Structure formats: C-alpha cells, structure tokens
Amino acid sequence: DAGVIQSPRHEVTEMGQEVTLRCKPISGHNSLFWYRQTMMRGLELLIYFNNNVPIDDSGMPEDRFSAKMPNASFSTLKIQPSEPRDSAVYFCASSLEGGYYGYTFGSGTRLTVV
Amino acid sequence: KQEVTQIPAALSVPEGENLVLNCSFTDSAIYNLQWFRQDPGKGLTSLLLIQSSQREQTSGRLNASLDKSSGRSTLYIAASQPGDSATYLCAVDAGNMLTFGGGTRLMVKP
C-alpha cells in the first residue's frame, strides 16, 4: 500500500482565496483524521470521520473550515476564505478499528497564506 | 481533557550514548500509546505502538515502555547515531483521538 496520500505537498495562496486540501487514506481503513501542526500549538485534531461520517469536528477552528468525506477513499479539507493565521502544516491520518492497530499519517500539506 | 507532556523538550548527545525520552499523560484511561518520529519538514513516521494491555514494545535499537497507572511512557534509544536526530513525538489514544505531546527535539552529534 502507498500509505496515506495527501495533495498538494505545498500550497501558497493569497488571503481571501479558497484552499482545498486532499487526502486518500489507506485502503481498508475506516477512520480518517485531519490534524494541523503549528509551532505555537503543536499537533491539533481538527476533525475525524468514521465510516465516512463526521464524528467530532470540535477542533475545527471556525466556520471558514469545512471537511468532507464523500467515499471511503477520499477526503477534503476546505478553507474559505483563507487567512494568514491558517498557515500551518495540515496532516491527514487514517486508522483501522478505532486506532487499535495505530495511526498512519500522510506527508502533510504545508499551507502558506500571504 | 487529556494532556501529554514530553521531557526534555530538546536533547543534544554525542554519538553512541544510550538515552531516554519521557512522556507523561494525565488520564490513564487510554487505548494505546504511539511514538512517532518527525524529521524537519517531513511527516510523522510511526516507531512503536504500545497497546493498553502491553508494558513494552521493541524495534531494533528502540524500546518503549508504558505504565498506565502512573501515566508514563519512556522511549529508550540504544547506541544513538547521528541519523537518529529528529523530533520524537508521543501520542496517546483515548478512543479515536490522538493527543500529542510537544515533542523532544534530539540531536546526536558525530
């Protein structure tokens, strides 16, 4: 398996623009997670899905952020409109059986909003 | 709310030393604990997974232990090498949610 695949690897956008980050989980994994990493706050859970259904989105910073998982092999995290404080590395992770076998992370998307 | 603390925040050692990284967590009701490695500008690589019923796991020069009752885990690295230089992250799973510590930034000098 190729692991968790995220795209793009890097994204530079202007303030106010819409940004869409993409994630393909490991085939067969039934949970998917979006994390954000910043120097100030470390790694924070934004939202997670179980069997394509959003379970906990309490970490989503505000209404500008939205996430979808239309099927078991694809998820998106959208920021609209983007702001400079959204600059961070966004990681997607997937797991099987609620994390019993651990979590696998993608390589991340480094977002810069100027 | 689960809180995870890693000590020390940074560590610099000469090559060949054995070293211990510490992780503590506030809520002992966990499912498992996972240690990750992160190289600068890279993603998270899983090193060891300790399930709640286990006390330790070993992989090569790495050994991780878990004491749920005291809320502690340690990552032991034997015979450190410059290639071990990275940030090591401890993450606690309390049920479909990983809570991360702040990490220990390790530098192993040749």
Tab-separated table of C-alpha atoms in Angstrom:
chain	number	residue	atom	x	y	z
A	1	ASP	CA	0.000	0.000	0.000
A	2	ALA	CA	1.233	3.522	-0.777
A	3	GLY	CA	0.210	4.815	2.620
A	4	VAL	CA	-1.871	7.914	3.270
A	5	ILE	CA	-1.576	10.235	0.294
A	6	GLN	CA	-2.024	13.984	0.600
A	7	SER	CA	-2.045	16.641	-2.049
A	8	PRO	CA	-0.746	19.161	-2.701
A	9	ARG	CA	2.527	18.960	-0.750
A	10	HIS	CA	2.852	22.724	-0.705
A	11	GLU	CA	0.272	25.438	-1.262
A	12	VAL	CA	0.828	29.173	-1.328
A	13	THR	CA	-2.245	31.310	-1.656
A	14	GLU	CA	-3.363	34.855	-1.119
A	15	MET	CA	-5.537	35.877	1.785
A	16	GLY	CA	-9.206	35.529	0.942
A	17	GLN	CA	-8.761	32.708	-1.533
A	18	GLU	CA	-10.308	29.280	-1.181
A	19	VAL	CA	-7.947	26.415	-0.390
A	20	THR	CA	-8.734	22.718	-0.748
A	21	LEU	CA	-6.533	20.024	0.714
A	22	ARG	CA	-6.966	16.403	-0.320
A	23	CYS	CA	-6.371	13.068	1.328
A	24	LYS	CA	-6.556	9.437	0.277
A	25	PRO	CA	-6.496	7.084	3.286
A	26	ILE	CA	-5.048	3.605	3.348
A	27	SER	CA	-7.389	1.186	1.654
A	28	GLY	CA	-9.500	-0.639	4.223
A	29	HIS	CA	-9.014	1.884	6.998
A	30	ASN	CA	-12.364	3.071	8.309
A	31	SER	CA	-11.336	6.179	10.253
A	32	LEU	CA	-9.811	9.364	8.874
A	33	PHE	CA	-8.409	12.321	10.762
A	34	TRP	CA	-7.313	15.848	9.892
A	35	TYR	CA	-4.626	17.431	12.090
A	36	ARG	CA	-2.954	20.814	11.990
A	37	GLN	CA	0.599	21.446	13.160
A	38	THR	CA	1.957	24.860	14.136
A	39	MET	CA	4.993	25.907	16.108
A	40	MET	CA	2.837	27.544	18.763
A	41	ARG	CA	0.209	24.847	19.280
A	42	GLY	CA	1.835	21.648	18.080
A	43	LEU	CA	-0.422	18.978	16.569
A	44	GLU	CA	-4.140	19.533	16.981
A	45	LEU	CA	-7.023	17.355	15.845
A	46	LEU	CA	-9.420	19.266	13.616
A	47	ILE	CA	-11.979	16.620	12.680
A	48	TYR	CA	-12.344	12.900	12.301
A	49	PHE	CA	-14.578	10.603	10.292
A	50	ASN	CA	-15.648	7.057	10.994
A	51	ASN	CA	-17.041	5.085	8.053
A	52	ASN	CA	-17.217	8.356	6.082
A	53	VAL	CA	-19.362	10.076	8.716
A	54	PRO	CA	-18.011	13.111	10.617
A	55	ILE	CA	-17.897	12.185	14.285
A	56	ASP	CA	-16.155	15.047	16.036
A	57	ASP	CA	-15.469	18.427	14.464
A	58	SER	CA	-14.961	20.309	17.718
A	59	GLY	CA	-11.398	21.090	16.718
A	60	MET	CA	-12.355	22.947	13.580
A	61	PRO	CA	-11.301	26.500	14.361
A	62	GLU	CA	-14.231	28.323	12.794
A	63	ASP	CA	-16.842	28.262	10.088
A	64	ARG	CA	-14.264	29.044	7.434
A	65	PHE	CA	-13.118	25.433	7.737
A	66	SER	CA	-15.114	22.532	6.353
A	67	ALA	CA	-14.322	18.877	5.686
A	68	LYS	CA	-15.998	16.196	3.649
A	69	MET	CA	-15.553	12.513	3.027
A	70	PRO	CA	-17.737	11.548	0.075
A	71	ASN	CA	-16.416	7.985	-0.013
A	72	ALA	CA	-14.051	5.662	1.790
A	73	SER	CA	-11.069	6.616	-0.346
A	74	PHE	CA	-11.189	10.399	-0.405
A	75	SER	CA	-11.497	13.370	1.911
A	76	THR	CA	-11.119	17.118	1.546
A	77	LEU	CA	-10.432	19.947	3.952
A	78	LYS	CA	-11.504	23.320	2.657
A	79	ILE	CA	-10.699	26.774	3.975
A	80	GLN	CA	-12.777	29.635	2.621
A	81	PRO	CA	-11.758	32.417	2.877
A	82	SER	CA	-8.175	31.730	3.898
A	83	GLU	CA	-6.283	33.980	6.327
A	84	PRO	CA	-2.568	34.298	7.145
A	85	ARG	CA	-3.130	32.668	10.545
A	86	ASP	CA	-4.217	29.492	8.755
A	87	SER	CA	-0.626	28.976	7.645
A	88	ALA	CA	0.431	25.605	9.035
A	89	VAL	CA	1.125	22.033	8.057
A	90	TYR	CA	-2.040	20.000	7.669
A	91	PHE	CA	-1.807	16.253	8.162
A	92	CYS	CA	-4.261	13.556	7.279
A	93	ALA	CA	-4.170	10.217	9.102
A	94	SER	CA	-6.126	7.002	8.875
A	95	SER	CA	-6.653	4.014	11.124
A	96	LEU	CA	-8.382	0.673	11.364
A	97	GLU	CA	-10.663	-0.457	14.166
A	98	GLY	CA	-10.574	2.828	16.033
A	99	GLY	CA	-6.826	3.029	16.203
A	100	TYR	CA	-6.278	-0.371	17.778
A	101	TYR	CA	-3.509	-1.010	15.267
A	102	GLY	CA	-2.211	2.541	15.435
A	103	TYR	CA	-2.474	5.531	13.153
A	104	THR	CA	-0.738	6.196	9.840
A	105	PHE	CA	-0.026	9.763	8.802
A	106	GLY	CA	0.416	11.290	5.392
A	107	SER	CA	3.326	13.543	4.474
A	108	GLY	CA	1.294	16.670	5.084
A	109	THR	CA	0.409	19.798	3.146
A	110	ARG	CA	2.363	22.912	4.014
A	111	LEU	CA	-0.020	25.844	3.587
A	112	THR	CA	1.187	29.418	3.388
A	113	VAL	CA	-1.359	32.214	3.192
A	114	VAL	CA	0.136	35.573	2.246
B	1	LYS	CA	-9.143	16.612	28.959
B	2	GLN	CA	-6.070	14.526	28.220
B	3	GLU	CA	-2.779	16.385	28.425
B	4	VAL	CA	0.507	14.936	27.240
B	5	THR	CA	3.876	16.295	28.298
B	6	GLN	CA	7.279	15.357	26.955
B	7	ILE	CA	10.525	15.959	28.770
B	8	PRO	CA	13.059	17.132	27.820
B	9	ALA	CA	11.954	19.474	25.050
B	10	ALA	CA	15.404	19.275	23.486
B	11	LEU	CA	18.380	16.999	23.912
B	12	SER	CA	21.864	17.007	22.450
B	13	VAL	CA	24.107	13.987	22.964
B	14	PRO	CA	27.314	12.580	21.478
B	15	GLU	CA	27.059	9.605	19.202
B	16	GLY	CA	26.935	6.242	20.950
B	17	GLU	CA	25.076	7.293	24.062
B	18	ASN	CA	22.028	5.480	25.321
B	19	LEU	CA	19.208	7.880	26.024
B	20	VAL	CA	15.693	8.046	27.433
B	21	LEU	CA	12.857	10.250	26.303
B	22	ASN	CA	9.969	10.745	28.680
B	23	CYS	CA	6.250	11.123	28.109
B	24	SER	CA	3.566	11.661	30.727
B	25	PHE	CA	-0.210	11.836	30.376
B	26	THR	CA	-2.932	12.933	32.749
B	27	ASP	CA	-5.727	10.428	32.062
B	28	SER	CA	-4.791	6.766	32.410
B	29	ALA	CA	-7.892	5.565	30.529
B	30	ILE	CA	-6.097	5.077	27.234
B	31	TYR	CA	-6.372	2.513	24.459
B	32	ASN	CA	-2.821	2.727	23.268
B	33	LEU	CA	0.239	4.950	23.036
B	34	GLN	CA	2.246	5.553	19.907
B	35	TRP	CA	5.707	7.020	19.430
B	36	PHE	CA	6.442	8.887	16.203
B	37	ARG	CA	9.498	10.393	14.639
B	38	GLN	CA	9.374	13.608	12.620
B	39	ASP	CA	12.257	14.855	10.522
B	40	PRO	CA	12.377	18.591	9.698
B	41	GLY	CA	9.754	19.471	7.106
B	42	LYS	CA	8.537	15.903	6.903
B	43	GLY	CA	5.593	13.834	8.044
B	44	LEU	CA	5.203	11.557	11.047
B	45	THR	CA	6.746	8.116	10.954
B	46	SER	CA	5.403	5.579	13.424
B	47	LEU	CA	8.113	3.988	15.546
B	48	LEU	CA	6.329	1.906	18.152
B	49	LEU	CA	2.757	1.207	19.196
B	50	ILE	CA	2.032	0.011	22.726
B	51	GLN	CA	-1.482	-1.222	23.321
B	52	SER	CA	-3.022	-0.658	26.727
B	53	SER	CA	-2.614	-4.303	27.761
B	54	GLN	CA	1.101	-4.263	26.958
B	55	ARG	CA	4.006	-2.995	29.032
B	56	GLU	CA	6.610	-2.524	26.330
B	57	GLN	CA	7.499	-2.851	22.679
B	58	THR	CA	10.867	-3.183	20.977
B	59	SER	CA	12.079	-2.462	17.488
B	60	GLY	CA	15.789	-2.659	16.788
B	61	ARG	CA	17.578	-0.140	19.000
B	62	LEU	CA	14.286	1.309	20.244
B	63	ASN	CA	12.363	0.180	23.289
B	64	ALA	CA	9.201	1.830	24.574
B	65	SER	CA	7.551	1.133	27.892
B	66	LEU	CA	4.127	2.008	29.213
B	67	ASP	CA	2.931	2.393	32.788
B	68	LYS	CA	-0.736	3.328	32.614
B	69	SER	CA	-1.215	3.596	36.359
B	70	SER	CA	1.419	6.283	36.683
B	71	GLY	CA	0.614	7.892	33.345
B	72	ARG	CA	4.099	7.463	31.928
B	73	SER	CA	5.891	6.131	28.902
B	74	THR	CA	9.568	6.124	28.036
B	75	LEU	CA	11.346	5.689	24.738
B	76	TYR	CA	14.808	4.208	25.104
B	77	ILE	CA	17.266	4.609	22.247
B	78	ALA	CA	20.364	2.462	22.442
B	79	ALA	CA	23.709	3.392	20.926
B	80	SER	CA	22.445	6.640	19.386
B	81	GLN	CA	23.557	7.618	15.884
B	82	PRO	CA	23.545	10.947	14.004
B	83	GLY	CA	20.740	9.547	11.863
B	84	ASP	CA	18.559	9.432	14.976
B	85	SER	CA	18.463	13.230	15.012
B	86	ALA	CA	14.813	14.231	14.719
B	87	THR	CA	11.830	15.243	16.815
B	88	TYR	CA	10.199	12.413	18.726
B	89	LEU	CA	6.501	12.688	19.462
B	90	CYS	CA	4.468	10.746	21.966
B	91	ALA	CA	0.749	10.367	21.231
B	92	VAL	CA	-1.946	8.930	23.472
B	93	ASP	CA	-5.107	7.389	22.076
B	94	ALA	CA	-8.113	7.757	24.370
B	95	GLY	CA	-10.517	6.436	21.783
B	96	ASN	CA	-10.439	7.523	18.144
B	97	MET	CA	-8.408	10.552	19.019
B	98	LEU	CA	-4.672	11.030	19.359
B	99	THR	CA	-3.416	13.671	21.762
B	100	PHE	CA	0.181	14.634	21.133
B	101	GLY	CA	2.916	15.839	23.396
B	102	GLY	CA	5.046	18.784	22.383
B	103	GLY	CA	7.890	16.525	21.281
B	104	THR	CA	11.548	16.096	22.148
B	105	ARG	CA	13.988	17.507	19.623
B	106	LEU	CA	17.008	15.212	19.572
B	107	MET	CA	20.387	15.985	18.099
B	108	VAL	CA	23.065	13.310	18.047
B	109	LYS	CA	26.498	14.724	17.346
B	110	PRO	CA	29.123	12.685	15.466
